[in-house]
Structures are given as structure tokens and as C-alpha cells.
Amino acid sequence: MEPEAGNGVTAVYPGSFDPVTNGHLDLIARGAKIFGRLIVAVAQNLDKDPLFGVEERMEMLEAVTFEFRNVEVDIFGGLLMDYARAKGARVVLRGIRAVSDYEYELQMAMMNRKIEPEIETVFMMPGEAYSYVSSRLVKELARLGGSVKGLVPKLVEERLRGKVS
Ligand code: PNS
């Protein structure tokens, strides 16, 4: 029998999720095994112009994480650390796919630690099958008529088709 992630640790997994990919989903599954409560937090204010509105990004995440009892999906605005603190989180979860992710992630983790030293950033690696999958490339592929099968959940595949057609 699978052990339950029964510890009292709340983790926040923040991101743009524009849209959620199978790489994100793989990380959510890994995080849900370790943390008692995992909040997937969709960023409302993005510098980049998102393809999907924040409500739609959240709705897709809710649909594809339905099976995880200890996973919630929420929207956040403002500083991530203010949000995490308000939720009683002790951990911010981030995924690292390749060395190229590291510099940006390290900078962000250090800045977040400066803002709130009591909350730790924990990095996890997605399965290697997803090490090259990003929302940005998935959108580009869909826009140019390529297949995104296997890279994103079925629901997202359909939504992407609707957006770019
Ligand atoms: O999926 P992304 O785009 O890599 O996620 C980046 C995100 C949303 C986690 C990051 O931009 C963020 O935390 N934004 C909230 C604003 C904030 O707290 N900025 C200070 C962190 S250094």
C-alpha cells in the first residue's frame, strides 16, 4: 500500500501554468507524495502575455489534478512569499529540468529567502521524459501546427487546438 503523505507540511507550487504540461503534472504527483498539502498556485500577474486567462489555467489544473486528494489549486497575485505565508506554507516547490533552469531558480529562491527566511524552496526533478517540455515550446508547437500529444494532458491538447485554430 502507498504510504500517505501524512506530515503536516504545506507546500506551494507556484507557476504560470500557461498551460499545465505533463512535466508540471509529474512534479505535482511527486510533491503530493511528500507533502501533506500541496497548493498549486497560478500566478495572476505575468510579465509575459499569457495565452490562457488565469481562470482557464486554474480550471485546467483543477481538472487534471482531480485524483490527488491533498492537492488544491488556487490563484495568487502579488508577492509569492506573502501568499505562501498566508497559507501557512513552509515550503515552495519548484521543478528543475536542466542546468539552464538553475541560475534563474537560484536567484528566485535566494530573493524569496531574503523576503521570508522561514520558508524553504525545495527543488524536484521531473521524470527525464519531460526534461525538455516547457509551456513555451508546447505553445509554439501548437501554433505552428505540430502535435503536442504526450506533452500535455488530453484536455489541454484540446484547449490548445481551440486557441490556435
Ligand atoms: O512558471 P514560471 O513563469 O516560471 O513562474 C514564475 C513565478 C510565477 C513563480 C514567479 O514569477 C513569482 O513567484 N512571481 C510572483 C511575484 C514575486 O513574488 N516576485 C518575487 C520573487 S523573486
PDB file of C-alpha atoms and ligand atoms in Angstrom:
ATOM      1  CA  MET A   1       0.000   0.000   0.000  1.00  0.00           C
ATOM      2  CA  GLU A   2       1.188   3.528  -0.811  1.00  0.00           C
ATOM      3  CA  PRO A   3       2.159   5.465   2.322  1.00  0.00           C
ATOM      4  CA  GLU A   4       0.114   8.643   2.781  1.00  0.00           C
ATOM      5  CA  ALA A   5       1.840  11.990   2.788  1.00  0.00           C
ATOM      6  CA  GLY A   6       0.504  12.495   6.268  1.00  0.00           C
ATOM      7  CA  ASN A   7       3.017  15.049   7.511  1.00  0.00           C
ATOM      8  CA  GLY A   8       1.674  18.471   8.338  1.00  0.00           C
ATOM      9  CA  VAL A   9       3.845  20.295   5.838  1.00  0.00           C
ATOM     10  CA  THR A  10       2.049  22.584   3.392  1.00  0.00           C
ATOM     11  CA  ALA A  11       3.920  23.302   0.170  1.00  0.00           C
ATOM     12  CA  VAL A  12       3.078  25.849  -2.502  1.00  0.00           C
ATOM     13  CA  TYR A  13       3.945  25.008  -6.107  1.00  0.00           C
ATOM     14  CA  PRO A  14       3.762  28.345  -7.940  1.00  0.00           C
ATOM     15  CA  GLY A  15       3.937  28.981 -11.651  1.00  0.00           C
ATOM     16  CA  SER A  16       2.405  30.475 -14.755  1.00  0.00           C
ATOM     17  CA  PHE A  17       0.993  27.130 -15.938  1.00  0.00           C
ATOM     18  CA  ASP A  18       0.217  28.623 -19.366  1.00  0.00           C
ATOM     19  CA  PRO A  19      -0.775  25.863 -19.914  1.00  0.00           C
ATOM     20  CA  VAL A  20      -0.105  22.979 -17.497  1.00  0.00           C
ATOM     21  CA  THR A  21       2.141  20.349 -19.125  1.00  0.00           C
ATOM     22  CA  ASN A  22       2.792  16.699 -18.324  1.00  0.00           C
ATOM     23  CA  GLY A  23       6.061  17.877 -16.781  1.00  0.00           C
ATOM     24  CA  HIS A  24       4.140  20.021 -14.269  1.00  0.00           C
ATOM     25  CA  LEU A  25       1.805  17.116 -13.620  1.00  0.00           C
ATOM     26  CA  ASP A  26       4.729  14.775 -12.985  1.00  0.00           C
ATOM     27  CA  LEU A  27       6.105  17.234 -10.431  1.00  0.00           C
ATOM     28  CA  ILE A  28       2.706  17.610  -8.764  1.00  0.00           C
ATOM     29  CA  ALA A  29       2.484  13.812  -8.399  1.00  0.00           C
ATOM     30  CA  ARG A  30       5.955  13.728  -6.821  1.00  0.00           C
ATOM     31  CA  GLY A  31       5.176  16.646  -4.495  1.00  0.00           C
ATOM     32  CA  ALA A  32       1.836  15.160  -3.436  1.00  0.00           C
ATOM     33  CA  LYS A  33       3.657  12.042  -2.201  1.00  0.00           C
ATOM     34  CA  ILE A  34       5.931  14.044   0.063  1.00  0.00           C
ATOM     35  CA  PHE A  35       3.914  16.971   1.380  1.00  0.00           C
ATOM     36  CA  GLY A  36       0.767  16.728   3.456  1.00  0.00           C
ATOM     37  CA  ARG A  37      -0.885  19.500   1.467  1.00  0.00           C
ATOM     38  CA  LEU A  38       0.211  20.813  -1.908  1.00  0.00           C
ATOM     39  CA  ILE A  39      -1.218  24.072  -3.214  1.00  0.00           C
ATOM     40  CA  VAL A  40      -0.681  24.627  -6.923  1.00  0.00           C
ATOM     41  CA  ALA A  41      -0.695  28.420  -7.153  1.00  0.00           C
ATOM     42  CA  VAL A  42      -1.346  30.024 -10.520  1.00  0.00           C
ATOM     43  CA  ALA A  43       0.256  33.455 -10.925  1.00  0.00           C
ATOM     44  CA  GLN A  44      -2.242  36.125 -11.859  1.00  0.00           C
ATOM     45  CA  ASN A  45       0.115  38.908 -12.882  1.00  0.00           C
ATOM     46  CA  LEU A  46       2.561  37.831 -15.509  1.00  0.00           C
ATOM     47  CA  ASP A  47       5.079  39.989 -17.348  1.00  0.00           C
ATOM     48  CA  LYS A  48       4.531  37.773 -20.330  1.00  0.00           C
ATOM     49  CA  ASP A  49       1.190  37.970 -22.137  1.00  0.00           C
ATOM     50  CA  PRO A  50      -0.462  34.619 -21.349  1.00  0.00           C
ATOM     51  CA  LEU A  51      -2.290  32.551 -23.968  1.00  0.00           C
ATOM     52  CA  PHE A  52      -4.827  31.341 -21.392  1.00  0.00           C
ATOM     53  CA  GLY A  53      -6.573  33.576 -18.865  1.00  0.00           C
ATOM     54  CA  VAL A  54      -5.856  32.906 -15.205  1.00  0.00           C
ATOM     55  CA  GLU A  55      -9.283  31.312 -14.597  1.00  0.00           C
ATOM     56  CA  GLU A  56      -8.827  28.977 -17.537  1.00  0.00           C
ATOM     57  CA  ARG A  57      -5.329  27.995 -16.384  1.00  0.00           C
ATOM     58  CA  MET A  58      -6.727  27.215 -12.944  1.00  0.00           C
ATOM     59  CA  GLU A  59      -9.691  25.304 -14.318  1.00  0.00           C
ATOM     60  CA  MET A  60      -7.438  23.077 -16.440  1.00  0.00           C
ATOM     61  CA  LEU A  61      -5.205  22.398 -13.435  1.00  0.00           C
ATOM     62  CA  GLU A  62      -8.210  21.516 -11.292  1.00  0.00           C
ATOM     63  CA  ALA A  63      -9.414  19.038 -13.888  1.00  0.00           C
ATOM     64  CA  VAL A  64      -6.074  17.286 -14.289  1.00  0.00           C
ATOM     65  CA  THR A  65      -5.242  17.125 -10.557  1.00  0.00           C
ATOM     66  CA  PHE A  66      -8.679  15.894  -9.539  1.00  0.00           C
ATOM     67  CA  GLU A  67      -7.339  12.477  -8.443  1.00  0.00           C
ATOM     68  CA  PHE A  68      -4.947  13.907  -5.847  1.00  0.00           C
ATOM     69  CA  ARG A  69      -6.734  14.263  -2.530  1.00  0.00           C
ATOM     70  CA  ASN A  70      -4.098  16.511  -0.951  1.00  0.00           C
ATOM     71  CA  VAL A  71      -3.679  18.863  -3.925  1.00  0.00           C
ATOM     72  CA  GLU A  72      -5.533  22.179  -4.197  1.00  0.00           C
ATOM     73  CA  VAL A  73      -5.405  24.744  -6.980  1.00  0.00           C
ATOM     74  CA  ASP A  74      -5.542  28.470  -6.313  1.00  0.00           C
ATOM     75  CA  ILE A  75      -4.746  31.810  -7.919  1.00  0.00           C
ATOM     76  CA  PHE A  76      -2.296  34.244  -6.357  1.00  0.00           C
ATOM     77  CA  GLY A  77      -1.308  37.841  -7.014  1.00  0.00           C
ATOM     78  CA  GLY A  78       1.417  39.996  -5.505  1.00  0.00           C
ATOM     79  CA  LEU A  79       4.439  38.556  -3.747  1.00  0.00           C
ATOM     80  CA  LEU A  80       4.698  34.781  -3.666  1.00  0.00           C
ATOM     81  CA  MET A  81       6.105  34.845  -0.138  1.00  0.00           C
ATOM     82  CA  ASP A  82       3.159  36.887   1.177  1.00  0.00           C
ATOM     83  CA  TYR A  83       0.837  34.319  -0.340  1.00  0.00           C
ATOM     84  CA  ALA A  84       2.804  31.324   0.991  1.00  0.00           C
ATOM     85  CA  ARG A  85       2.933  32.842   4.482  1.00  0.00           C
ATOM     86  CA  ALA A  86      -0.825  33.500   4.451  1.00  0.00           C
ATOM     87  CA  LYS A  87      -1.404  29.854   3.525  1.00  0.00           C
ATOM     88  CA  GLY A  88       0.805  28.594   6.356  1.00  0.00           C
ATOM     89  CA  ALA A  89       3.242  27.015   3.889  1.00  0.00           C
ATOM     90  CA  ARG A  90       6.746  26.038   4.981  1.00  0.00           C
ATOM     91  CA  VAL A  91       7.895  25.075   1.514  1.00  0.00           C
ATOM     92  CA  VAL A  92       7.859  26.481  -2.007  1.00  0.00           C
ATOM     93  CA  LEU A  93       8.213  23.694  -4.541  1.00  0.00           C
ATOM     94  CA  ARG A  94       9.891  24.312  -7.900  1.00  0.00           C
ATOM     95  CA  GLY A  95      10.942  21.988 -10.683  1.00  0.00           C
ATOM     96  CA  ILE A  96      14.379  21.976 -12.272  1.00  0.00           C
ATOM     97  CA  ARG A  97      14.677  20.289 -15.648  1.00  0.00           C
ATOM     98  CA  ALA A  98      18.206  21.109 -16.729  1.00  0.00           C
ATOM     99  CA  VAL A  99      21.237  23.124 -15.655  1.00  0.00           C
ATOM    100  CA  SER A 100      19.862  26.010 -17.708  1.00  0.00           C
ATOM    101  CA  ASP A 101      16.968  26.361 -15.253  1.00  0.00           C
ATOM    102  CA  TYR A 102      19.304  26.579 -12.289  1.00  0.00           C
ATOM    103  CA  GLU A 103      20.522  30.176 -12.469  1.00  0.00           C
ATOM    104  CA  TYR A 104      17.068  31.722 -12.611  1.00  0.00           C
ATOM    105  CA  GLU A 105      15.733  29.360  -9.968  1.00  0.00           C
ATOM    106  CA  LEU A 106      18.648  30.030  -7.625  1.00  0.00           C
ATOM    107  CA  GLN A 107      18.160  33.782  -7.947  1.00  0.00           C
ATOM    108  CA  MET A 108      14.461  33.494  -7.279  1.00  0.00           C
ATOM    109  CA  ALA A 109      14.983  31.148  -4.318  1.00  0.00           C
ATOM    110  CA  MET A 110      17.547  33.488  -2.746  1.00  0.00           C
ATOM    111  CA  MET A 111      15.324  36.522  -3.229  1.00  0.00           C
ATOM    112  CA  ASN A 112      12.400  34.647  -1.712  1.00  0.00           C
ATOM    113  CA  ARG A 113      14.581  33.589   1.240  1.00  0.00           C
ATOM    114  CA  LYS A 114      15.526  37.223   1.768  1.00  0.00           C
ATOM    115  CA  ILE A 115      11.831  38.138   1.855  1.00  0.00           C
ATOM    116  CA  GLU A 116      10.864  35.215   4.127  1.00  0.00           C
ATOM    117  CA  PRO A 117      13.695  33.192   5.698  1.00  0.00           C
ATOM    118  CA  GLU A 118      11.307  30.722   7.340  1.00  0.00           C
ATOM    119  CA  ILE A 119      10.041  29.302   4.027  1.00  0.00           C
ATOM    120  CA  GLU A 120      12.345  26.908   2.179  1.00  0.00           C
ATOM    121  CA  THR A 121      12.448  26.436  -1.577  1.00  0.00           C
ATOM    122  CA  VAL A 122      12.606  22.730  -2.414  1.00  0.00           C
ATOM    123  CA  PHE A 123      13.614  21.655  -5.915  1.00  0.00           C
ATOM    124  CA  MET A 124      12.499  18.429  -7.518  1.00  0.00           C
ATOM    125  CA  MET A 125      13.330  16.978 -10.918  1.00  0.00           C
ATOM    126  CA  PRO A 126      10.539  15.835 -13.220  1.00  0.00           C
ATOM    127  CA  GLY A 127      10.872  12.438 -14.908  1.00  0.00           C
ATOM    128  CA  GLU A 128      13.506  12.554 -17.654  1.00  0.00           C
ATOM    129  CA  ALA A 129      10.812  12.048 -20.301  1.00  0.00           C
ATOM    130  CA  TYR A 130       9.712  15.612 -19.510  1.00  0.00           C
ATOM    131  CA  SER A 131      13.122  17.217 -19.170  1.00  0.00           C
ATOM    132  CA  TYR A 132      12.648  19.159 -22.431  1.00  0.00           C
ATOM    133  CA  VAL A 133       8.953  20.017 -22.054  1.00  0.00           C
ATOM    134  CA  SER A 134       8.018  23.631 -21.393  1.00  0.00           C
ATOM    135  CA  SER A 135       4.773  25.570 -21.731  1.00  0.00           C
ATOM    136  CA  ARG A 136       6.531  28.000 -24.070  1.00  0.00           C
ATOM    137  CA  LEU A 137       7.645  25.300 -26.536  1.00  0.00           C
ATOM    138  CA  VAL A 138       4.317  23.496 -26.307  1.00  0.00           C
ATOM    139  CA  LYS A 139       2.532  26.712 -27.316  1.00  0.00           C
ATOM    140  CA  GLU A 140       4.954  27.294 -30.171  1.00  0.00           C
ATOM    141  CA  LEU A 141       4.488  23.738 -31.404  1.00  0.00           C
ATOM    142  CA  ALA A 142       0.697  24.043 -31.285  1.00  0.00           C
ATOM    143  CA  ARG A 143       0.755  27.419 -33.008  1.00  0.00           C
ATOM    144  CA  LEU A 144       2.830  26.018 -35.875  1.00  0.00           C
ATOM    145  CA  GLY A 145       0.566  23.018 -36.345  1.00  0.00           C
ATOM    146  CA  GLY A 146       2.761  20.381 -34.643  1.00  0.00           C
ATOM    147  CA  SER A 147       1.415  17.627 -32.404  1.00  0.00           C
ATOM    148  CA  VAL A 148       1.575  18.153 -28.639  1.00  0.00           C
ATOM    149  CA  LYS A 149       0.358  14.630 -27.917  1.00  0.00           C
ATOM    150  CA  GLY A 150       2.057  13.170 -24.856  1.00  0.00           C
ATOM    151  CA  LEU A 151       3.430  16.555 -23.806  1.00  0.00           C
ATOM    152  CA  VAL A 152       0.262  17.896 -22.191  1.00  0.00           C
ATOM    153  CA  PRO A 153      -2.887  16.286 -20.756  1.00  0.00           C
ATOM    154  CA  LYS A 154      -5.620  15.454 -23.302  1.00  0.00           C
ATOM    155  CA  LEU A 155      -7.839  18.293 -22.080  1.00  0.00           C
ATOM    156  CA  VAL A 156      -5.048  20.820 -22.610  1.00  0.00           C
ATOM    157  CA  GLU A 157      -4.367  19.378 -26.066  1.00  0.00           C
ATOM    158  CA  GLU A 158      -7.993  20.097 -27.000  1.00  0.00           C
ATOM    159  CA  ARG A 159      -7.966  23.586 -25.470  1.00  0.00           C
ATOM    160  CA  LEU A 160      -4.749  24.415 -27.299  1.00  0.00           C
ATOM    161  CA  ARG A 161      -6.257  23.291 -30.570  1.00  0.00           C
ATOM    162  CA  GLY A 162      -9.226  25.558 -29.926  1.00  0.00           C
ATOM    163  CA  LYS A 163      -6.983  28.535 -29.149  1.00  0.00           C
ATOM    164  CA  VAL A 164      -4.699  28.325 -32.141  1.00  0.00           C
ATOM    165  CA  SER A 165      -7.172  27.261 -34.799  1.00  0.00           C
TER     166      SER A 165
HETATM  167  O1  PNS B   1       6.152  29.250 -14.249  1.00  0.00           O
HETATM  168  P1  PNS B   1       7.036  30.437 -14.026  1.00  0.00           P
HETATM  169  O2  PNS B   1       6.685  31.526 -15.025  1.00  0.00           O
HETATM  170  O3  PNS B   1       8.494  30.100 -14.042  1.00  0.00           O
HETATM  171  O4  PNS B   1       6.691  31.010 -12.559  1.00  0.00           O
HETATM  172  C1  PNS B   1       7.308  32.152 -12.039  1.00  0.00           C
HETATM  173  C2  PNS B   1       6.597  32.623 -10.759  1.00  0.00           C
HETATM  174  C3  PNS B   1       5.153  32.956 -11.042  1.00  0.00           C
HETATM  175  C4  PNS B   1       6.692  31.547  -9.721  1.00  0.00           C
HETATM  176  C5  PNS B   1       7.375  33.893 -10.254  1.00  0.00           C
HETATM  177  O5  PNS B   1       7.422  34.840 -11.274  1.00  0.00           O
HETATM  178  C6  PNS B   1       6.751  34.514  -8.997  1.00  0.00           C
HETATM  179  O6  PNS B   1       6.914  33.994  -7.922  1.00  0.00           O
HETATM  180  N1  PNS B   1       6.024  35.632  -9.170  1.00  0.00           N
HETATM  181  C7  PNS B   1       5.343  36.299  -8.054  1.00  0.00           C
HETATM  182  C8  PNS B   1       5.981  37.654  -7.737  1.00  0.00           C
HETATM  183  C9  PNS B   1       7.089  37.533  -6.726  1.00  0.00           C
HETATM  184  O7  PNS B   1       6.919  37.043  -5.631  1.00  0.00           O
HETATM  185  N2  PNS B   1       8.285  38.001  -7.141  1.00  0.00           N
HETATM  186  C10 PNS B   1       9.470  37.935  -6.327  1.00  0.00           C
HETATM  187  C11 PNS B   1      10.160  36.609  -6.486  1.00  0.00           C
HETATM  188  S1  PNS B   1      11.839  36.784  -6.763  1.00  0.00           S
END
